PDB file of C-alpha atoms in Angstrom:
ATOM      1  CA  ASP A   1     105.111  70.486 113.678  1.00 57.00           C
ATOM      2  CA  GLY A   2     104.915  73.482 111.353  1.00 66.00           C
ATOM      3  CA  GLY A   3     103.353  76.770 112.281  1.00 92.00           C
ATOM      4  CA  ILE A   4     103.696  80.332 113.453  1.00 95.00           C
ATOM      5  CA  THR A   5     104.822  81.081 116.990  1.00 96.00           C
ATOM      6  CA  GLN A   6     104.583  84.346 118.853  1.00 97.00           C
ATOM      7  CA  SER A   7     106.189  85.092 122.165  1.00 92.00           C
ATOM      8  CA  PRO A   8     105.490  86.007 124.808  1.00 92.00           C
ATOM      9  CA  LYS A   9     101.731  85.418 125.083  1.00 94.00           C
ATOM     10  CA  TYR A  10     101.353  88.235 127.622  1.00 95.00           C
ATOM     11  CA  LEU A  11     103.643  91.245 127.870  1.00 94.00           C
ATOM     12  CA  PHE A  12     103.599  94.154 130.290  1.00 93.00           C
ATOM     13  CA  ARG A  13     105.494  97.351 129.665  1.00 91.00           C
ATOM     14  CA  LYS A  14     105.944 100.593 131.516  1.00 91.00           C
ATOM     15  CA  GLU A  15     105.083 103.778 129.706  1.00 89.00           C
ATOM     16  CA  GLY A  16     108.055 105.201 127.816  1.00 89.00           C
ATOM     17  CA  GLN A  17     109.751 101.853 127.214  1.00 91.00           C
ATOM     18  CA  ASN A  18     110.301 100.125 123.883  1.00 94.00           C
ATOM     19  CA  VAL A  19     109.326  96.462 123.650  1.00 95.00           C
ATOM     20  CA  THR A  20     109.878  93.814 120.964  1.00 96.00           C
ATOM     21  CA  LEU A  21     107.358  91.121 120.063  1.00 97.00           C
ATOM     22  CA  SER A  22     108.669  87.939 118.472  1.00 97.00           C
ATOM     23  CA  CYS A  23     107.180  86.140 115.466  1.00 98.00           C
ATOM     24  CA  GLU A  24     108.711  83.002 113.952  1.00 97.00           C
ATOM     25  CA  GLN A  25     107.408  80.698 111.212  1.00 97.00           C
ATOM     26  CA  ASN A  26     108.731  77.384 109.900  1.00 95.00           C
ATOM     27  CA  LEU A  27     106.286  77.142 107.006  1.00 92.00           C
ATOM     28  CA  ASN A  28     108.790  78.535 104.495  1.00 92.00           C
ATOM     29  CA  HIS A  29     106.321  81.317 103.735  1.00 91.00           C
ATOM     30  CA  ASP A  30     107.567  84.329 101.814  1.00 90.00           C
ATOM     31  CA  ALA A  31     105.444  87.075 103.328  1.00 92.00           C
ATOM     32  CA  MET A  32     104.882  88.030 106.939  1.00 95.00           C
ATOM     33  CA  TYR A  33     102.489  90.530 108.482  1.00 95.00           C
ATOM     34  CA  TRP A  34     101.788  92.297 111.763  1.00 97.00           C
ATOM     35  CA  TYR A  35      98.261  93.286 112.760  1.00 97.00           C
ATOM     36  CA  ARG A  36      96.827  95.074 115.736  1.00 97.00           C
ATOM     37  CA  GLN A  37      93.433  94.096 117.170  1.00 95.00           C
ATOM     38  CA  ASP A  38      91.472  96.270 119.594  1.00 93.00           C
ATOM     39  CA  PRO A  39      88.232  95.149 121.336  1.00 84.00           C
ATOM     40  CA  GLY A  40      85.275  95.176 118.965  1.00 77.00           C
ATOM     41  CA  GLN A  41      87.520  96.096 116.058  1.00 80.00           C
ATOM     42  CA  GLY A  42      88.749  94.278 113.024  1.00 84.00           C
ATOM     43  CA  LEU A  43      92.419  93.762 112.298  1.00 92.00           C
ATOM     44  CA  ARG A  44      94.526  96.726 111.266  1.00 93.00           C
ATOM     45  CA  LEU A  45      97.744  96.183 109.337  1.00 94.00           C
ATOM     46  CA  ILE A  46     100.897  97.631 110.912  1.00 96.00           C
ATOM     47  CA  TYR A  47     103.725  96.385 108.660  1.00 97.00           C
ATOM     48  CA  TYR A  48     104.305  93.628 106.155  1.00 95.00           C
ATOM     49  CA  SER A  49     107.260  92.072 104.397  1.00 95.00           C
ATOM     50  CA  GLN A  50     107.368  90.094 101.170  1.00 91.00           C
ATOM     51  CA  ILE A  51     111.074  89.225 101.153  1.00 92.00           C
ATOM     52  CA  VAL A  52     114.085  89.332 103.448  1.00 95.00           C
ATOM     53  CA  ASN A  53     115.504  92.801 104.127  1.00 96.00           C
ATOM     54  CA  ASP A  54     112.414  94.512 102.720  1.00 95.00           C
ATOM     55  CA  PHE A  55     109.200  95.661 104.399  1.00 96.00           C
ATOM     56  CA  GLN A  56     106.378  98.134 103.842  1.00 95.00           C
ATOM     57  CA  LYS A  57     104.223 100.247 106.109  1.00 96.00           C
ATOM     58  CA  GLY A  58     100.623  99.231 106.598  1.00 94.00           C
ATOM     59  CA  ASP A  59      97.737 101.443 107.658  1.00 91.00           C
ATOM     60  CA  ILE A  60      98.933 102.226 111.205  1.00 95.00           C
ATOM     61  CA  ALA A  61     102.757 102.055 111.148  1.00 96.00           C
ATOM     62  CA  GLU A  62     103.426 105.140 113.274  1.00 96.00           C
ATOM     63  CA  GLY A  63     105.144 104.258 116.549  1.00 96.00           C
ATOM     64  CA  TYR A  64     106.185 100.778 115.355  1.00 97.00           C
ATOM     65  CA  SER A  65     109.287  99.367 113.665  1.00 97.00           C
ATOM     66  CA  VAL A  66     110.153  95.969 112.153  1.00 98.00           C
ATOM     67  CA  SER A  67     113.064  94.052 110.682  1.00 97.00           C
ATOM     68  CA  ARG A  68     113.290  91.049 108.382  1.00 98.00           C
ATOM     69  CA  GLU A  69     116.826  89.723 108.566  1.00 97.00           C
ATOM     70  CA  LYS A  70     115.757  86.099 108.172  1.00 97.00           C
ATOM     71  CA  LYS A  71     112.913  84.568 106.168  1.00 97.00           C
ATOM     72  CA  GLU A  72     111.453  82.863 109.219  1.00 97.00           C
ATOM     73  CA  SER A  73     111.528  85.823 111.614  1.00 98.00           C
ATOM     74  CA  PHE A  74     109.687  89.176 111.649  1.00 98.00           C
ATOM     75  CA  PRO A  75     110.002  90.925 115.038  1.00 98.00           C
ATOM     76  CA  LEU A  76     107.886  93.981 115.830  1.00 98.00           C
ATOM     77  CA  THR A  77     109.124  96.760 118.112  1.00 97.00           C
ATOM     78  CA  VAL A  78     106.539  98.927 119.808  1.00 96.00           C
ATOM     79  CA  THR A  79     108.299 102.191 120.531  1.00 94.00           C
ATOM     80  CA  SER A  80     107.553 104.848 123.125  1.00 89.00           C
ATOM     81  CA  ALA A  81     106.222 106.980 120.271  1.00 88.00           C
ATOM     82  CA  GLN A  82     103.160 104.730 119.993  1.00 89.00           C
ATOM     83  CA  LYS A  83     100.540 106.675 121.960  1.00 88.00           C
ATOM     84  CA  ASN A  84      98.123 103.847 122.720  1.00 91.00           C
ATOM     85  CA  PRO A  85     100.019 100.562 122.513  1.00 94.00           C
ATOM     86  CA  THR A  86      97.791  98.360 124.706  1.00 95.00           C
ATOM     87  CA  ALA A  87      96.276  95.838 122.281  1.00 96.00           C
ATOM     88  CA  PHE A  88      96.372  92.267 120.987  1.00 96.00           C
ATOM     89  CA  TYR A  89      99.068  91.831 118.328  1.00 97.00           C
ATOM     90  CA  LEU A  90      98.785  89.156 115.667  1.00 97.00           C
ATOM     91  CA  CYS A  91     101.460  87.941 113.292  1.00 97.00           C
ATOM     92  CA  ALA A  92     100.591  86.162 110.046  1.00 95.00           C
ATOM     93  CA  SER A  93     102.388  84.670 107.063  1.00 94.00           C
ATOM     94  CA  SER A  94     101.510  83.638 103.533  1.00 90.00           C
ATOM     95  CA  ILE A  95     102.956  82.070 100.384  1.00 85.00           C
ATOM     96  CA  LEU A  96     103.477  84.500  97.539  1.00 75.00           C
ATOM     97  CA  GLY A  97     104.793  82.026  95.021  1.00 62.00           C
ATOM     98  CA  ASP A  98     101.322  81.010  93.828  1.00 59.00           C
ATOM     99  CA  PRO A  99      99.636  84.113  92.421  1.00 51.00           C
ATOM    100  CA  ASP A 100      96.173  82.717  93.034  1.00 53.00           C
ATOM    101  CA  ILE A 101      96.396  82.008  96.716  1.00 62.00           C
ATOM    102  CA  ASP A 102      97.216  84.721  99.224  1.00 69.00           C
ATOM    103  CA  THR A 103      95.820  83.006 102.276  1.00 82.00           C
ATOM    104  CA  GLN A 104      97.259  84.318 105.498  1.00 89.00           C
ATOM    105  CA  TYR A 105      97.872  81.997 108.443  1.00 91.00           C
ATOM    106  CA  PHE A 106      97.991  83.454 111.943  1.00 95.00           C
ATOM    107  CA  GLY A 107     100.008  82.953 115.094  1.00 96.00           C
ATOM    108  CA  PRO A 108      98.403  82.758 118.571  1.00 96.00           C
ATOM    109  CA  GLY A 109      98.932  86.453 119.330  1.00 96.00           C
ATOM    110  CA  THR A 110     100.626  88.546 122.023  1.00 97.00           C
ATOM    111  CA  ARG A 111      98.616  90.690 124.406  1.00 96.00           C
ATOM    112  CA  LEU A 112     100.560  93.828 125.266  1.00 96.00           C
ATOM    113  CA  THR A 113      99.522  95.908 128.261  1.00 95.00           C
ATOM    114  CA  VAL A 114     101.142  99.240 129.053  1.00 92.00           C
ATOM    115  CA  LEU A 115     101.083 100.071 132.750  1.00 87.00           C
TER     116      LEU A 115
ATOM    117  CA  GLY B   1      86.962 102.700  99.518  1.00 61.00           C
ATOM    118  CA  GLU B   2      87.823  99.248 100.714  1.00 70.00           C
ATOM    119  CA  ASP B   3      85.450  98.013 103.402  1.00 87.00           C
ATOM    120  CA  VAL B   4      84.013  94.791 104.791  1.00 93.00           C
ATOM    121  CA  GLU B   5      80.841  94.959 106.879  1.00 94.00           C
ATOM    122  CA  GLN B   6      79.326  92.329 109.129  1.00 95.00           C
ATOM    123  CA  SER B   7      76.901  92.377 112.029  1.00 91.00           C
ATOM    124  CA  LEU B   8      78.568  92.347 115.444  1.00 91.00           C
ATOM    125  CA  PHE B   9      76.471  89.734 117.256  1.00 95.00           C
ATOM    126  CA  LEU B  10      74.461  86.598 116.510  1.00 97.00           C
ATOM    127  CA  SER B  11      72.698  84.276 118.972  1.00 97.00           C
ATOM    128  CA  VAL B  12      71.684  80.777 117.897  1.00 97.00           C
ATOM    129  CA  ARG B  13      70.256  77.789 119.760  1.00 97.00           C
ATOM    130  CA  GLU B  14      72.412  74.687 119.963  1.00 97.00           C
ATOM    131  CA  GLY B  15      71.538  72.327 117.113  1.00 97.00           C
ATOM    132  CA  ASP B  16      70.152  75.060 114.864  1.00 97.00           C
ATOM    133  CA  SER B  17      71.960  76.494 111.829  1.00 97.00           C
ATOM    134  CA  SER B  18      73.935  79.720 112.152  1.00 97.00           C
ATOM    135  CA  VAL B  19      74.147  82.111 109.223  1.00 98.00           C
ATOM    136  CA  ILE B  20      76.726  84.887 109.388  1.00 98.00           C
ATOM    137  CA  ASN B  21      76.507  87.540 106.687  1.00 97.00           C
ATOM    138  CA  CYS B  22      79.094  89.885 105.231  1.00 96.00           C
ATOM    139  CA  THR B  23      79.183  92.563 102.536  1.00 96.00           C
ATOM    140  CA  TYR B  24      82.286  93.869 100.811  1.00 93.00           C
ATOM    141  CA  THR B  25      82.996  96.745  98.459  1.00 88.00           C
ATOM    142  CA  ASP B  26      85.891  95.812  96.185  1.00 80.00           C
ATOM    143  CA  SER B  27      84.566  94.012  93.118  1.00 76.00           C
ATOM    144  CA  SER B  28      88.091  92.985  92.082  1.00 78.00           C
ATOM    145  CA  SER B  29      88.544  90.699  95.104  1.00 76.00           C
ATOM    146  CA  THR B  30      90.007  87.342  94.105  1.00 79.00           C
ATOM    147  CA  TYR B  31      89.467  85.386  97.305  1.00 87.00           C
ATOM    148  CA  LEU B  32      87.057  85.794 100.209  1.00 91.00           C
ATOM    149  CA  TYR B  33      87.768  84.209 103.564  1.00 93.00           C
ATOM    150  CA  TRP B  34      86.139  83.180 106.805  1.00 96.00           C
ATOM    151  CA  TYR B  35      88.318  83.066 109.907  1.00 96.00           C
ATOM    152  CA  LYS B  36      87.371  81.936 113.432  1.00 97.00           C
ATOM    153  CA  GLN B  37      88.840  83.449 116.596  1.00 96.00           C
ATOM    154  CA  GLU B  38      88.369  81.858 120.000  1.00 95.00           C
ATOM    155  CA  PRO B  39      88.982  83.935 123.158  1.00 90.00           C
ATOM    156  CA  GLY B  40      92.602  84.970 123.583  1.00 89.00           C
ATOM    157  CA  ALA B  41      93.720  83.119 120.451  1.00 92.00           C
ATOM    158  CA  GLY B  42      94.846  83.932 116.942  1.00 93.00           C
ATOM    159  CA  LEU B  43      92.693  83.631 113.835  1.00 94.00           C
ATOM    160  CA  GLN B  44      92.059  80.176 112.429  1.00 94.00           C
ATOM    161  CA  LEU B  45      91.300  79.911 108.724  1.00 92.00           C
ATOM    162  CA  LEU B  46      87.963  78.131 108.332  1.00 94.00           C
ATOM    163  CA  THR B  47      87.434  78.269 104.603  1.00 92.00           C
ATOM    164  CA  TYR B  48      87.837  80.453 101.550  1.00 91.00           C
ATOM    165  CA  ILE B  49      86.065  80.827  98.230  1.00 91.00           C
ATOM    166  CA  PHE B  50      87.399  81.983  94.892  1.00 88.00           C
ATOM    167  CA  SER B  51      85.467  84.895  93.412  1.00 86.00           C
ATOM    168  CA  ASN B  52      84.258  82.904  90.381  1.00 87.00           C
ATOM    169  CA  MET B  53      82.452  80.374  92.595  1.00 89.00           C
ATOM    170  CA  ASP B  54      78.908  80.632  93.968  1.00 92.00           C
ATOM    171  CA  MET B  55      79.099  78.063  96.721  1.00 95.00           C
ATOM    172  CA  LYS B  56      81.556  75.965  98.628  1.00 95.00           C
ATOM    173  CA  GLN B  57      80.693  73.253 101.135  1.00 95.00           C
ATOM    174  CA  ASP B  58      83.049  71.720 103.673  1.00 92.00           C
ATOM    175  CA  GLN B  59      81.427  69.367 106.211  1.00 95.00           C
ATOM    176  CA  ARG B  60      79.175  71.555 108.410  1.00 96.00           C
ATOM    177  CA  LEU B  61      80.247  74.774 106.675  1.00 97.00           C
ATOM    178  CA  THR B  62      78.586  76.223 103.589  1.00 97.00           C
ATOM    179  CA  VAL B  63      79.813  79.445 101.988  1.00 97.00           C
ATOM    180  CA  LEU B  64      77.567  81.324  99.571  1.00 97.00           C
ATOM    181  CA  LEU B  65      78.853  84.150  97.384  1.00 95.00           C
ATOM    182  CA  ASN B  66      76.639  86.605  95.525  1.00 94.00           C
ATOM    183  CA  LYS B  67      79.156  88.570  93.504  1.00 91.00           C
ATOM    184  CA  LYS B  68      76.541  90.875  91.997  1.00 91.00           C
ATOM    185  CA  ASP B  69      75.442  92.068  95.443  1.00 93.00           C
ATOM    186  CA  LYS B  70      78.946  91.680  96.943  1.00 93.00           C
ATOM    187  CA  HIS B  71      77.456  89.490  99.665  1.00 95.00           C
ATOM    188  CA  LEU B  72      79.125  86.563 101.381  1.00 96.00           C
ATOM    189  CA  SER B  73      77.594  84.246 103.963  1.00 97.00           C
ATOM    190  CA  LEU B  74      78.785  81.421 106.178  1.00 98.00           C
ATOM    191  CA  ARG B  75      76.298  78.782 107.279  1.00 98.00           C
ATOM    192  CA  ILE B  76      77.221  76.470 110.146  1.00 98.00           C
ATOM    193  CA  ALA B  77      74.911  73.464 110.314  1.00 98.00           C
ATOM    194  CA  ASP B  78      74.015  71.820 113.647  1.00 97.00           C
ATOM    195  CA  THR B  79      75.683  74.559 115.698  1.00 97.00           C
ATOM    196  CA  GLN B  80      77.578  73.276 118.745  1.00 96.00           C
ATOM    197  CA  THR B  81      78.908  74.998 121.869  1.00 96.00           C
ATOM    198  CA  GLY B  82      82.406  74.713 120.409  1.00 95.00           C
ATOM    199  CA  ASP B  83      81.335  76.999 117.574  1.00 97.00           C
ATOM    200  CA  SER B  84      81.077  79.908 120.007  1.00 97.00           C
ATOM    201  CA  ALA B  85      83.675  82.401 118.761  1.00 97.00           C
ATOM    202  CA  ILE B  86      84.174  85.545 116.700  1.00 96.00           C
ATOM    203  CA  TYR B  87      83.944  84.987 112.948  1.00 97.00           C
ATOM    204  CA  PHE B  88      85.789  87.336 110.598  1.00 96.00           C
ATOM    205  CA  CYS B  89      84.946  87.853 106.971  1.00 95.00           C
ATOM    206  CA  ALA B  90      87.856  89.051 104.809  1.00 93.00           C
ATOM    207  CA  GLU B  91      88.519  89.902 101.179  1.00 90.00           C
ATOM    208  CA  SER B  92      91.775  89.699  99.267  1.00 86.00           C
ATOM    209  CA  ILE B  93      92.397  93.101  97.675  1.00 79.00           C
ATOM    210  CA  ARG B  94      95.724  92.210  96.118  1.00 76.00           C
ATOM    211  CA  ARG B  95      98.414  89.611  96.679  1.00 70.00           C
ATOM    212  CA  ASP B  96      99.722  91.182  99.868  1.00 72.00           C
ATOM    213  CA  LYS B  97      96.632  92.831 101.324  1.00 80.00           C
ATOM    214  CA  ILE B  98      93.542  91.417 102.993  1.00 87.00           C
ATOM    215  CA  ILE B  99      90.754  93.596 104.401  1.00 90.00           C
ATOM    216  CA  PHE B 100      89.009  92.226 107.489  1.00 92.00           C
ATOM    217  CA  GLY B 101      85.551  92.938 108.848  1.00 94.00           C
ATOM    218  CA  LYS B 102      85.112  93.746 112.540  1.00 93.00           C
ATOM    219  CA  GLY B 103      83.935  90.232 113.309  1.00 95.00           C
ATOM    220  CA  THR B 104      80.619  88.643 114.326  1.00 96.00           C
ATOM    221  CA  ARG B 105      80.455  87.222 117.835  1.00 96.00           C
ATOM    222  CA  LEU B 106      78.449  83.980 117.725  1.00 97.00           C
ATOM    223  CA  HIS B 107      76.718  83.101 120.994  1.00 97.00           C
ATOM    224  CA  ILE B 108      75.217  79.644 121.442  1.00 96.00           C
ATOM    225  CA  LEU B 109      72.051  79.333 123.523  1.00 94.00           C
ATOM    226  CA  PRO B 110      71.396  76.033 125.347  1.00 89.00           C
TER     227      PRO B 110
END
């Protein structure tokens, strides 16, 4: 059963703490992405990675960090430097081998609430 | 700049057709997408259209693309209660970047 998994579904954090959100895919996709979604807003790109051990900042990278040590895993750390971290976080992946198709497939999301 | 615009809300009676509209700014887009998001869930890819096509039909879904006006629409025939969701329009800017609209919340009236 192939797909993208994110865990946990709900996450609560105290102010000042770092927290790591998990994203795993078994689709053998090359690229992986992290988005943030706020109510009534579209998706904003935090970080993305095209290959292992390489990643680029998206539009709102400040206060976040990522790693890509394995092709199937792209964890996101929300640091204490992120001023307003409460949001719904979505992970996605895509194939980059075919230059004509960049379709991104999404995981179920993690809702992070800072108390 | 890069931008995708869509209306925030749409109400449709069950059994009628729903038409969700979207405008985009980047004329070099290769693919345009429609995603569906149900409450508390991730985005589900509904369909996509290549920029050199005018129309694509997939069962109850019809996508129309007017490249001259940079206008994309999604028609859902015979709208059902299960179609109630937020629908996102998106354009592919380059191989690793997709720009999303803010989403249209589709409400089904009985």
